[in-house]
Amino acid sequence: MLKKLILKNRSYRRFYQTHIIKVKTLKGLVDLARISASAGNLQSLKYILSCNPKKNNLIFPYLKWAIYLKDWPGPKEGQRPSAYIIILGDTQISKNFWCDHGIAAQSILLGAVEQGLGGCMIASIDREGLRKALNIDARYEIHLVIALGKPREKVVIEKLGKDGDIKYWRDKKNI
Ligand SMILES: Cc1cc2nc3c(=O)[nH]c(=O)nc-3n(C[C@H](O)[C@H](O)[C@H](O)COP(=O)(O)O)c2cc1C
């Protein structure tokens, strides 16, 4: 069962943008992170939740999508995430976040996939731009943005070719 869930948990980057994700859903996903492992049990991660179009629009411009898809600038209007969870590290609690944000992000995404949602971890962020746009205090490090939505794309895992090329790509059907 867990393997099935992990297999289904691909990086989705195109969504049904009008699909509503409630704040209650996002809080439930953060709760999965809260009860996951945390170095020293310091619980030094904090979260910004967004699930309304206005706030979503503030976040989107600062994210960099799919580095290997050179001709694709990211999801177009109508296919953008309907929610985001931004994972922050509170430097007043800890200066070292170890791998807490990775663990938290995986818990969140597995929980999302279990509910028929999906998303993508994004670390390629214009952090200063996002900080200004959301007025995030300097006390918080911006670790990851998790884009979430109802997936509108099929993602397939392929066997590694002889050339060892690990870059993802899209075929004529945009898979
Ligand atoms: C720490 C981390 C950071 C990532 N940052 C980005 C990112 O900035 N933009 C993006 O489009 N995908 C990002 N990804 C998604 C990866 O590209 C993706 O997980 C990888 O290509 C494998 O695809 P899969 O998740 O569908 O198996 C990130 C993934 C991880 C784990």
Short mmCIF file of C-alpha atoms and ligand atoms in Angstrom, two decimals:
data_model
loop_
_atom_site.label_atom_id
_atom_site.label_comp_id
_atom_site.label_asym_id
_atom_site.label_seq_id
_atom_site.Cartn_x
_atom_site.Cartn_y
_atom_site.Cartn_z
CA MET A 1 0.00 0.00 0.00
CA LEU A 2 2.74 2.44 0.90
CA LYS A 3 4.63 1.60 -2.29
CA LYS A 4 1.49 2.27 -4.33
CA LEU A 5 1.11 5.64 -2.68
CA ILE A 6 4.76 6.54 -3.22
CA LEU A 7 4.52 5.47 -6.87
CA LYS A 8 1.48 7.69 -7.30
CA ASN A 9 3.27 10.56 -5.60
CA ARG A 10 4.97 12.01 -8.67
CA SER A 11 5.86 15.64 -9.20
CA TYR A 12 2.71 17.14 -10.69
CA ARG A 13 3.06 20.56 -12.20
CA ARG A 14 -0.25 21.07 -14.03
CA PHE A 15 -3.55 21.19 -12.22
CA TYR A 16 -7.27 21.93 -12.42
CA GLN A 17 -6.79 25.41 -11.03
CA THR A 18 -10.45 25.93 -10.14
CA HIS A 19 -10.48 22.84 -7.92
CA ILE A 20 -10.96 24.21 -4.43
CA ILE A 21 -8.68 23.07 -1.63
CA LYS A 22 -9.93 24.13 1.75
CA VAL A 23 -7.74 25.54 4.50
CA LYS A 24 -8.96 22.62 6.65
CA THR A 25 -7.37 20.23 4.15
CA LEU A 26 -4.07 22.14 4.28
CA LYS A 27 -4.12 22.11 8.09
CA GLY A 28 -4.68 18.34 7.99
CA LEU A 29 -1.63 17.97 5.74
CA VAL A 30 0.51 20.14 8.02
CA ASP A 31 -0.63 17.95 10.89
CA LEU A 32 0.95 14.97 9.09
CA ALA A 33 4.21 16.92 9.07
CA ARG A 34 3.77 17.87 12.72
CA ILE A 35 3.57 14.22 13.80
CA SER A 36 6.51 13.19 11.59
CA ALA A 37 10.07 13.05 12.88
CA SER A 38 11.75 16.34 13.79
CA ALA A 39 15.41 16.70 14.85
CA GLY A 40 15.55 16.96 18.63
CA ASN A 41 11.74 17.21 18.46
CA LEU A 42 12.31 20.95 18.21
CA GLN A 43 9.39 21.41 15.79
CA SER A 44 11.25 24.33 14.29
CA LEU A 45 9.34 24.34 11.03
CA LYS A 46 6.49 26.78 10.53
CA TYR A 47 4.08 26.91 7.61
CA ILE A 48 2.33 29.47 5.48
CA LEU A 49 -0.89 28.20 3.94
CA SER A 50 -2.46 29.58 0.81
CA CYS A 51 -5.60 28.41 -0.94
CA ASN A 52 -7.20 31.53 -2.31
CA PRO A 53 -6.49 32.94 -5.77
CA LYS A 54 -5.27 36.30 -4.50
CA LYS A 55 -2.59 34.85 -2.21
CA ASN A 56 -1.75 32.13 -4.74
CA ASN A 57 -1.04 34.84 -7.31
CA LEU A 58 1.40 36.47 -4.92
CA ILE A 59 3.38 33.23 -4.59
CA PHE A 60 3.45 31.90 -8.16
CA PRO A 61 5.82 34.46 -9.77
CA TYR A 62 8.66 33.48 -7.42
CA LEU A 63 8.71 29.77 -8.29
CA LYS A 64 10.89 28.09 -10.92
CA TRP A 65 9.36 25.09 -12.60
CA ALA A 66 10.83 22.02 -14.25
CA ILE A 67 14.41 22.98 -15.01
CA TYR A 68 14.77 20.29 -17.71
CA LEU A 69 11.74 21.44 -19.71
CA LYS A 70 13.52 24.34 -21.37
CA ASP A 71 10.57 25.46 -23.50
CA TRP A 72 8.05 25.36 -20.70
CA PRO A 73 7.90 28.37 -18.41
CA GLY A 74 5.63 26.67 -15.87
CA PRO A 75 1.91 26.06 -15.66
CA LYS A 76 -0.24 28.52 -17.56
CA GLU A 77 -3.24 30.32 -16.10
CA GLY A 78 -5.98 27.72 -15.59
CA GLN A 79 -3.45 24.97 -14.84
CA ARG A 80 -1.78 26.49 -11.81
CA PRO A 81 -1.82 25.09 -8.27
CA SER A 82 -4.91 25.82 -6.21
CA ALA A 83 -2.93 25.83 -2.99
CA TYR A 84 0.54 26.16 -1.53
CA ILE A 85 2.21 25.20 1.70
CA ILE A 86 5.38 27.16 2.33
CA ILE A 87 7.78 25.49 4.73
CA LEU A 88 9.76 27.90 6.88
CA GLY A 89 12.47 27.32 9.47
CA ASP A 90 12.20 29.40 12.61
CA THR A 91 15.76 30.51 13.41
CA GLN A 92 14.71 31.53 16.90
CA ILE A 93 14.10 27.84 17.60
CA SER A 94 17.04 26.36 15.70
CA LYS A 95 19.84 27.38 13.37
CA ASN A 96 20.08 23.92 11.83
CA PHE A 97 17.03 22.32 10.29
CA TRP A 98 18.78 19.09 9.25
CA CYS A 99 16.43 17.27 6.90
CA ASP A 100 13.22 18.19 8.74
CA HIS A 101 11.75 20.06 5.78
CA GLY A 102 12.29 17.09 3.45
CA ILE A 103 10.54 14.76 5.88
CA ALA A 104 7.72 17.24 6.35
CA ALA A 105 7.32 17.77 2.61
CA GLN A 106 7.12 14.06 1.89
CA SER A 107 4.50 13.53 4.60
CA ILE A 108 2.45 16.41 3.21
CA LEU A 109 2.62 15.15 -0.35
CA LEU A 110 1.80 11.56 0.55
CA GLY A 111 -1.22 12.83 2.48
CA ALA A 112 -2.25 14.92 -0.51
CA VAL A 113 -1.93 12.01 -2.93
CA GLU A 114 -3.97 9.79 -0.63
CA GLN A 115 -6.79 12.34 -1.00
CA GLY A 116 -6.62 12.45 -4.80
CA LEU A 117 -4.53 15.60 -4.86
CA GLY A 118 -0.90 15.96 -5.91
CA GLY A 119 1.86 18.45 -6.07
CA CYS A 120 5.47 19.35 -6.40
CA MET A 121 8.22 20.32 -3.99
CA ILE A 122 9.84 23.52 -5.15
CA ALA A 123 13.20 24.62 -3.82
CA SER A 124 14.08 26.81 -6.75
CA ILE A 125 12.55 29.96 -5.33
CA ASP A 126 13.26 33.64 -5.63
CA ARG A 127 13.42 33.78 -1.85
CA GLU A 128 13.89 37.51 -1.47
CA GLY A 129 11.01 38.20 -3.85
CA LEU A 130 8.71 35.80 -2.01
CA ARG A 131 9.79 37.19 1.35
CA LYS A 132 8.84 40.70 0.26
CA ALA A 133 5.58 39.63 -1.41
CA LEU A 134 4.33 37.83 1.70
CA ASN A 135 6.08 40.00 4.25
CA ILE A 136 7.93 37.05 5.77
CA ASP A 137 10.03 38.07 8.77
CA ALA A 138 13.82 37.63 8.50
CA ARG A 139 13.56 35.27 11.46
CA TYR A 140 12.21 32.59 9.11
CA GLU A 141 14.27 30.75 6.49
CA ILE A 142 12.31 29.81 3.41
CA HIS A 143 13.00 26.12 2.78
CA LEU A 144 10.45 24.79 0.34
CA VAL A 145 7.22 25.67 -1.38
CA ILE A 146 4.86 22.78 -1.94
CA ALA A 147 2.52 23.42 -4.84
CA LEU A 148 -0.74 21.51 -4.53
CA GLY A 149 -3.78 20.84 -6.64
CA LYS A 150 -5.84 18.31 -8.46
CA PRO A 151 -3.41 16.90 -11.04
CA ARG A 152 -4.24 17.54 -14.67
CA GLU A 153 -1.38 15.55 -16.11
CA LYS A 154 -0.13 12.03 -16.37
CA VAL A 155 3.36 11.36 -15.07
CA VAL A 156 5.06 8.09 -15.98
CA ILE A 157 8.18 6.57 -14.48
CA GLU A 158 10.53 5.15 -17.08
CA LYS A 159 13.45 2.77 -16.80
CA LEU A 160 16.81 4.50 -17.05
CA GLY A 161 18.22 4.30 -20.58
CA LYS A 162 21.73 3.14 -21.46
CA ASP A 163 22.87 6.74 -21.75
CA GLY A 164 22.07 7.23 -18.06
CA ASP A 165 20.11 10.42 -18.80
CA ILE A 166 17.96 11.24 -15.77
CA LYS A 167 16.27 14.31 -17.27
CA TYR A 168 12.49 14.19 -17.41
CA TRP A 169 10.78 15.05 -20.68
CA ARG A 170 7.34 15.26 -22.30
CA ASP A 171 6.10 13.35 -25.32
CA LYS A 172 3.71 14.52 -28.06
CA LYS A 173 0.77 13.86 -25.77
CA ASN A 174 2.37 15.98 -23.10
CA ILE A 175 2.89 13.00 -20.81
C1 LIG B 1 14.28 19.11 -2.64
C2 LIG B 1 13.57 19.13 -3.95
C3 LIG B 1 13.49 20.33 -4.65
C4 LIG B 1 12.80 20.39 -5.85
N1 LIG B 1 12.70 21.60 -6.48
C5 LIG B 1 11.98 21.70 -7.61
C6 LIG B 1 11.81 22.96 -8.23
O1 LIG B 1 12.32 23.98 -7.78
N2 LIG B 1 11.04 23.02 -9.34
C7 LIG B 1 10.44 21.91 -9.88
O2 LIG B 1 9.73 22.04 -10.87
N3 LIG B 1 10.61 20.68 -9.31
C8 LIG B 1 11.35 20.56 -8.20
N4 LIG B 1 11.50 19.33 -7.59
C9 LIG B 1 10.89 18.14 -8.18
C10 LIG B 1 11.93 17.21 -8.82
O3 LIG B 1 12.32 17.74 -10.05
C11 LIG B 1 11.31 15.81 -8.99
O4 LIG B 1 11.05 15.25 -7.72
C12 LIG B 1 12.20 14.86 -9.78
O5 LIG B 1 12.39 15.31 -11.09
C13 LIG B 1 11.63 13.46 -9.84
O6 LIG B 1 10.34 13.48 -10.41
P1 LIG B 1 9.17 12.73 -9.66
O7 LIG B 1 8.99 13.42 -8.33
O8 LIG B 1 7.96 12.84 -10.53
O9 LIG B 1 9.62 11.32 -9.50
C14 LIG B 1 12.19 19.23 -6.40
C15 LIG B 1 12.27 18.04 -5.68
C16 LIG B 1 12.94 17.97 -4.48
C17 LIG B 1 12.98 16.68 -3.71
#
